[in-house]
JSON list of C-alpha atoms in Angstrom, two decimals:
[
{"chain": "A", "resi": 1, "resn": "UNK", "atom": "CA", "xyz": [19.83, 14.83, 1.03]},
{"chain": "A", "resi": 2, "resn": "UNK", "atom": "CA", "xyz": [20.20, 13.51, -2.54]},
{"chain": "A", "resi": 3, "resn": "UNK", "atom": "CA", "xyz": [17.56, 10.81, -2.08]},
{"chain": "A", "resi": 4, "resn": "UNK", "atom": "CA", "xyz": [13.84, 11.65, -2.09]},
{"chain": "A", "resi": 5, "resn": "UNK", "atom": "CA", "xyz": [11.21, 9.03, -2.82]},
{"chain": "A", "resi": 6, "resn": "UNK", "atom": "CA", "xyz": [7.72, 9.77, -1.61]},
{"chain": "A", "resi": 7, "resn": "UNK", "atom": "CA", "xyz": [3.97, 9.29, -1.85]},
{"chain": "A", "resi": 8, "resn": "UNK", "atom": "CA", "xyz": [2.45, 12.17, -3.84]},
{"chain": "A", "resi": 9, "resn": "UNK", "atom": "CA", "xyz": [-0.86, 13.38, -5.23]},
{"chain": "A", "resi": 10, "resn": "UNK", "atom": "CA", "xyz": [-4.27, 12.28, -4.02]},
{"chain": "A", "resi": 11, "resn": "UNK", "atom": "CA", "xyz": [-5.05, 8.58, -3.54]},
{"chain": "A", "resi": 12, "resn": "UNK", "atom": "CA", "xyz": [-7.80, 7.18, -5.77]},
{"chain": "A", "resi": 13, "resn": "UNK", "atom": "CA", "xyz": [-10.41, 4.93, -4.10]},
{"chain": "A", "resi": 14, "resn": "UNK", "atom": "CA", "xyz": [-12.79, 2.44, -5.70]},
{"chain": "A", "resi": 15, "resn": "UNK", "atom": "CA", "xyz": [-15.78, 3.46, -3.53]},
{"chain": "A", "resi": 16, "resn": "UNK", "atom": "CA", "xyz": [-15.72, 6.74, -1.64]},
{"chain": "A", "resi": 17, "resn": "UNK", "atom": "CA", "xyz": [-18.71, 5.68, 0.49]},
{"chain": "A", "resi": 18, "resn": "UNK", "atom": "CA", "xyz": [-16.75, 2.79, 2.03]},
{"chain": "A", "resi": 19, "resn": "UNK", "atom": "CA", "xyz": [-13.11, 3.88, 2.03]},
{"chain": "A", "resi": 20, "resn": "UNK", "atom": "CA", "xyz": [-11.10, 7.00, 2.71]},
{"chain": "A", "resi": 21, "resn": "UNK", "atom": "CA", "xyz": [-7.43, 7.15, 1.85]},
{"chain": "A", "resi": 22, "resn": "UNK", "atom": "CA", "xyz": [-4.84, 9.76, 2.70]},
{"chain": "A", "resi": 23, "resn": "UNK", "atom": "CA", "xyz": [-1.11, 10.39, 2.71]},
{"chain": "A", "resi": 24, "resn": "UNK", "atom": "CA", "xyz": [0.39, 11.13, 6.14]},
{"chain": "A", "resi": 25, "resn": "UNK", "atom": "CA", "xyz": [3.97, 11.88, 5.08]},
{"chain": "A", "resi": 26, "resn": "UNK", "atom": "CA", "xyz": [6.54, 10.87, 2.44]},
{"chain": "A", "resi": 27, "resn": "UNK", "atom": "CA", "xyz": [6.57, 7.20, 3.48]},
{"chain": "A", "resi": 28, "resn": "UNK", "atom": "CA", "xyz": [3.25, 6.63, 5.26]},
{"chain": "A", "resi": 29, "resn": "UNK", "atom": "CA", "xyz": [-0.36, 6.53, 4.11]},
{"chain": "A", "resi": 30, "resn": "UNK", "atom": "CA", "xyz": [-3.64, 5.30, 5.60]},
{"chain": "A", "resi": 31, "resn": "UNK", "atom": "CA", "xyz": [-6.98, 3.80, 4.63]},
{"chain": "A", "resi": 32, "resn": "UNK", "atom": "CA", "xyz": [-10.14, 3.62, 6.71]},
{"chain": "A", "resi": 33, "resn": "UNK", "atom": "CA", "xyz": [-12.70, 1.06, 5.60]},
{"chain": "A", "resi": 34, "resn": "UNK", "atom": "CA", "xyz": [-16.29, 0.48, 6.72]},
{"chain": "A", "resi": 35, "resn": "UNK", "atom": "CA", "xyz": [-19.59, -0.58, 5.19]},
{"chain": "A", "resi": 36, "resn": "UNK", "atom": "CA", "xyz": [-18.59, -3.91, 3.63]},
{"chain": "A", "resi": 37, "resn": "UNK", "atom": "CA", "xyz": [-21.31, -6.46, 4.41]},
{"chain": "A", "resi": 38, "resn": "UNK", "atom": "CA", "xyz": [-20.61, -9.73, 2.55]},
{"chain": "A", "resi": 39, "resn": "UNK", "atom": "CA", "xyz": [-17.65, -12.08, 2.56]},
{"chain": "A", "resi": 40, "resn": "UNK", "atom": "CA", "xyz": [-15.58, -11.60, -0.60]},
{"chain": "A", "resi": 41, "resn": "UNK", "atom": "CA", "xyz": [-16.37, -7.89, -1.07]},
{"chain": "A", "resi": 42, "resn": "UNK", "atom": "CA", "xyz": [-13.26, -5.90, -2.07]},
{"chain": "A", "resi": 43, "resn": "UNK", "atom": "CA", "xyz": [-12.35, -2.25, -2.31]},
{"chain": "A", "resi": 44, "resn": "UNK", "atom": "CA", "xyz": [-9.11, -0.57, -3.33]},
{"chain": "A", "resi": 45, "resn": "UNK", "atom": "CA", "xyz": [-7.03, 2.56, -2.94]},
{"chain": "A", "resi": 46, "resn": "UNK", "atom": "CA", "xyz": [-4.26, 3.50, -5.37]},
{"chain": "A", "resi": 47, "resn": "UNK", "atom": "CA", "xyz": [-1.31, 5.59, -4.17]},
{"chain": "A", "resi": 48, "resn": "UNK", "atom": "CA", "xyz": [1.27, 7.24, -6.42]},
{"chain": "A", "resi": 49, "resn": "UNK", "atom": "CA", "xyz": [4.99, 7.06, -5.56]},
{"chain": "A", "resi": 50, "resn": "UNK", "atom": "CA", "xyz": [7.65, 9.28, -7.16]},
{"chain": "A", "resi": 51, "resn": "UNK", "atom": "CA", "xyz": [11.44, 9.19, -7.12]},
{"chain": "A", "resi": 52, "resn": "UNK", "atom": "CA", "xyz": [12.35, 12.88, -6.95]},
{"chain": "A", "resi": 53, "resn": "UNK", "atom": "CA", "xyz": [16.06, 12.17, -6.50]},
{"chain": "A", "resi": 54, "resn": "UNK", "atom": "CA", "xyz": [18.46, 13.95, -8.83]},
{"chain": "A", "resi": 55, "resn": "UNK", "atom": "CA", "xyz": [20.41, 10.88, -9.90]},
{"chain": "A", "resi": 56, "resn": "UNK", "atom": "CA", "xyz": [19.86, 7.98, -7.49]},
{"chain": "A", "resi": 57, "resn": "UNK", "atom": "CA", "xyz": [17.57, 5.06, -8.27]},
{"chain": "A", "resi": 58, "resn": "UNK", "atom": "CA", "xyz": [15.32, 3.42, -5.68]},
{"chain": "A", "resi": 59, "resn": "UNK", "atom": "CA", "xyz": [14.20, -0.11, -4.87]},
{"chain": "A", "resi": 60, "resn": "UNK", "atom": "CA", "xyz": [10.83, -0.23, -3.11]},
{"chain": "A", "resi": 61, "resn": "UNK", "atom": "CA", "xyz": [9.21, -2.23, -0.35]},
{"chain": "A", "resi": 62, "resn": "UNK", "atom": "CA", "xyz": [5.57, -1.93, 0.75]},
{"chain": "A", "resi": 63, "resn": "UNK", "atom": "CA", "xyz": [4.17, -3.22, 4.03]},
{"chain": "A", "resi": 64, "resn": "UNK", "atom": "CA", "xyz": [0.67, -2.83, 5.49]},
{"chain": "A", "resi": 65, "resn": "UNK", "atom": "CA", "xyz": [-0.87, -2.96, 8.94]},
{"chain": "A", "resi": 66, "resn": "UNK", "atom": "CA", "xyz": [-4.44, -4.03, 9.63]},
{"chain": "A", "resi": 67, "resn": "UNK", "atom": "CA", "xyz": [-6.40, -3.16, 12.78]},
{"chain": "A", "resi": 68, "resn": "UNK", "atom": "CA", "xyz": [-9.06, -5.87, 12.22]},
{"chain": "A", "resi": 69, "resn": "UNK", "atom": "CA", "xyz": [-7.45, -9.13, 11.10]},
{"chain": "A", "resi": 70, "resn": "UNK", "atom": "CA", "xyz": [-10.53, -11.13, 12.10]},
{"chain": "A", "resi": 71, "resn": "UNK", "atom": "CA", "xyz": [-12.65, -9.64, 9.30]},
{"chain": "A", "resi": 72, "resn": "UNK", "atom": "CA", "xyz": [-10.24, -8.17, 6.74]},
{"chain": "A", "resi": 73, "resn": "UNK", "atom": "CA", "xyz": [-7.27, -9.23, 4.65]},
{"chain": "A", "resi": 74, "resn": "UNK", "atom": "CA", "xyz": [-5.12, -6.53, 3.09]},
{"chain": "A", "resi": 75, "resn": "UNK", "atom": "CA", "xyz": [-2.92, -6.96, 0.04]},
{"chain": "A", "resi": 76, "resn": "UNK", "atom": "CA", "xyz": [-0.70, -4.45, -1.72]},
{"chain": "A", "resi": 77, "resn": "UNK", "atom": "CA", "xyz": [0.77, -4.66, -5.20]},
{"chain": "A", "resi": 78, "resn": "UNK", "atom": "CA", "xyz": [3.45, -2.36, -6.61]},
{"chain": "A", "resi": 79, "resn": "UNK", "atom": "CA", "xyz": [3.34, -1.73, -10.36]},
{"chain": "A", "resi": 80, "resn": "UNK", "atom": "CA", "xyz": [7.16, -1.34, -10.39]},
{"chain": "A", "resi": 81, "resn": "UNK", "atom": "CA", "xyz": [9.62, -2.32, -7.67]},
{"chain": "A", "resi": 82, "resn": "UNK", "atom": "CA", "xyz": [12.44, -0.07, -8.87]},
{"chain": "A", "resi": 83, "resn": "UNK", "atom": "CA", "xyz": [12.46, 3.54, -9.99]},
{"chain": "A", "resi": 84, "resn": "UNK", "atom": "CA", "xyz": [15.18, 5.50, -11.76]},
{"chain": "A", "resi": 85, "resn": "UNK", "atom": "CA", "xyz": [15.54, 9.19, -10.91]},
{"chain": "A", "resi": 86, "resn": "UNK", "atom": "CA", "xyz": [12.40, 11.13, -11.88]},
{"chain": "A", "resi": 87, "resn": "UNK", "atom": "CA", "xyz": [10.28, 8.03, -12.43]},
{"chain": "A", "resi": 88, "resn": "UNK", "atom": "CA", "xyz": [6.98, 7.22, -10.69]},
{"chain": "A", "resi": 89, "resn": "UNK", "atom": "CA", "xyz": [4.81, 4.17, -10.07]},
{"chain": "A", "resi": 90, "resn": "UNK", "atom": "CA", "xyz": [1.78, 3.22, -8.02]},
{"chain": "A", "resi": 91, "resn": "UNK", "atom": "CA", "xyz": [0.74, 0.76, -5.37]},
{"chain": "A", "resi": 92, "resn": "UNK", "atom": "CA", "xyz": [-2.77, -0.67, -5.24]},
{"chain": "A", "resi": 93, "resn": "UNK", "atom": "CA", "xyz": [-3.96, -1.65, -1.77]},
{"chain": "A", "resi": 94, "resn": "UNK", "atom": "CA", "xyz": [-6.90, -4.08, -1.78]},
{"chain": "A", "resi": 95, "resn": "UNK", "atom": "CA", "xyz": [-9.09, -4.72, 1.25]},
{"chain": "A", "resi": 96, "resn": "UNK", "atom": "CA", "xyz": [-11.22, -7.88, 1.28]},
{"chain": "A", "resi": 97, "resn": "UNK", "atom": "CA", "xyz": [-13.90, -8.85, 3.80]},
{"chain": "A", "resi": 98, "resn": "UNK", "atom": "CA", "xyz": [-13.08, -12.47, 4.72]},
{"chain": "A", "resi": 99, "resn": "UNK", "atom": "CA", "xyz": [-16.02, -13.16, 7.05]},
{"chain": "A", "resi": 100, "resn": "UNK", "atom": "CA", "xyz": [-19.62, -11.93, 6.84]},
{"chain": "A", "resi": 101, "resn": "UNK", "atom": "CA", "xyz": [-20.54, -9.91, 9.96]},
{"chain": "A", "resi": 102, "resn": "UNK", "atom": "CA", "xyz": [-23.70, -11.18, 11.69]},
{"chain": "A", "resi": 103, "resn": "UNK", "atom": "CA", "xyz": [-25.20, -8.16, 13.45]},
{"chain": "A", "resi": 104, "resn": "UNK", "atom": "CA", "xyz": [-22.52, -5.53, 13.73]},
{"chain": "A", "resi": 105, "resn": "UNK", "atom": "CA", "xyz": [-20.91, -3.20, 11.25]},
{"chain": "A", "resi": 106, "resn": "UNK", "atom": "CA", "xyz": [-17.17, -3.86, 10.96]},
{"chain": "A", "resi": 107, "resn": "UNK", "atom": "CA", "xyz": [-14.35, -1.51, 10.03]},
{"chain": "A", "resi": 108, "resn": "UNK", "atom": "CA", "xyz": [-10.57, -1.45, 9.84]},
{"chain": "A", "resi": 109, "resn": "UNK", "atom": "CA", "xyz": [-7.77, 1.08, 9.82]},
{"chain": "A", "resi": 110, "resn": "UNK", "atom": "CA", "xyz": [-4.90, 0.26, 7.47]},
{"chain": "A", "resi": 111, "resn": "UNK", "atom": "CA", "xyz": [-1.41, 1.66, 7.48]},
{"chain": "A", "resi": 112, "resn": "UNK", "atom": "CA", "xyz": [0.59, 1.63, 4.26]},
{"chain": "A", "resi": 113, "resn": "UNK", "atom": "CA", "xyz": [4.35, 1.99, 4.71]},
{"chain": "A", "resi": 114, "resn": "UNK", "atom": "CA", "xyz": [6.71, 2.50, 1.79]},
{"chain": "A", "resi": 115, "resn": "UNK", "atom": "CA", "xyz": [10.42, 1.94, 2.22]},
{"chain": "A", "resi": 116, "resn": "UNK", "atom": "CA", "xyz": [12.73, 3.22, -0.51]},
{"chain": "A", "resi": 117, "resn": "UNK", "atom": "CA", "xyz": [16.28, 1.91, -0.65]},
{"chain": "A", "resi": 118, "resn": "UNK", "atom": "CA", "xyz": [18.81, 4.02, -2.59]},
{"chain": "A", "resi": 119, "resn": "UNK", "atom": "CA", "xyz": [20.75, 2.26, -5.35]},
{"chain": "A", "resi": 120, "resn": "UNK", "atom": "CA", "xyz": [23.18, 3.47, -7.98]},
{"chain": "A", "resi": 121, "resn": "UNK", "atom": "CA", "xyz": [21.79, 3.79, -11.52]},
{"chain": "A", "resi": 122, "resn": "UNK", "atom": "CA", "xyz": [22.08, 0.44, -13.28]},
{"chain": "A", "resi": 123, "resn": "UNK", "atom": "CA", "xyz": [21.80, -1.52, -10.01]},
{"chain": "A", "resi": 124, "resn": "UNK", "atom": "CA", "xyz": [18.01, -1.39, -9.70]},
{"chain": "A", "resi": 125, "resn": "UNK", "atom": "CA", "xyz": [16.44, -4.53, -8.25]},
{"chain": "A", "resi": 126, "resn": "UNK", "atom": "CA", "xyz": [19.46, -5.55, -6.18]},
{"chain": "A", "resi": 127, "resn": "UNK", "atom": "CA", "xyz": [18.21, -4.61, -2.69]},
{"chain": "A", "resi": 128, "resn": "UNK", "atom": "CA", "xyz": [17.61, -7.50, -0.31]},
{"chain": "A", "resi": 129, "resn": "UNK", "atom": "CA", "xyz": [14.26, -6.28, 1.08]},
{"chain": "A", "resi": 130, "resn": "UNK", "atom": "CA", "xyz": [12.62, -5.42, -2.25]},
{"chain": "A", "resi": 131, "resn": "UNK", "atom": "CA", "xyz": [9.03, -6.69, -2.72]},
{"chain": "A", "resi": 132, "resn": "UNK", "atom": "CA", "xyz": [6.19, -6.14, -5.15]},
{"chain": "A", "resi": 133, "resn": "UNK", "atom": "CA", "xyz": [3.42, -7.78, -3.10]},
{"chain": "A", "resi": 134, "resn": "UNK", "atom": "CA", "xyz": [2.48, -8.07, 0.56]},
{"chain": "A", "resi": 135, "resn": "UNK", "atom": "CA", "xyz": [-0.50, -9.39, 2.49]},
{"chain": "A", "resi": 136, "resn": "UNK", "atom": "CA", "xyz": [-1.73, -8.78, 6.06]},
{"chain": "A", "resi": 137, "resn": "UNK", "atom": "CA", "xyz": [-2.40, -11.16, 7.68]},
{"chain": "A", "resi": 138, "resn": "UNK", "atom": "CA", "xyz": [-0.59, -13.78, 5.64]},
{"chain": "A", "resi": 139, "resn": "UNK", "atom": "CA", "xyz": [-3.71, -15.72, 4.70]},
{"chain": "A", "resi": 140, "resn": "UNK", "atom": "CA", "xyz": [-3.67, -18.77, 2.43]}
]
């Protein structure tokens, strides 16, 4: 009841012709990507996250899902991994085409999941699962 950390506002995309982004609920958002044609092309969506809790701080974790791992790699980067009460941050999700399609048009559906872990003020950054970066698939 005292802890409320959520996606808010309207996601900002780098190219509205190739990506749509939306918020499903407090912890889940999506991206749909199509129209990329050359290996190395990238597009982004930026989502805002707010800690609306009265006095609890939050440590954050972001994870993504990717429906087309053959053609796309997804990375997400949090600007801040911990939020005090009332504070906000953003996460930038980048989609990169890793293989040039030959004849077909390729697309992917991406899920963005935010987990907020409550922490007492002054203990920010102490959660075990905290992360500021993730990649799907883990591609090196």
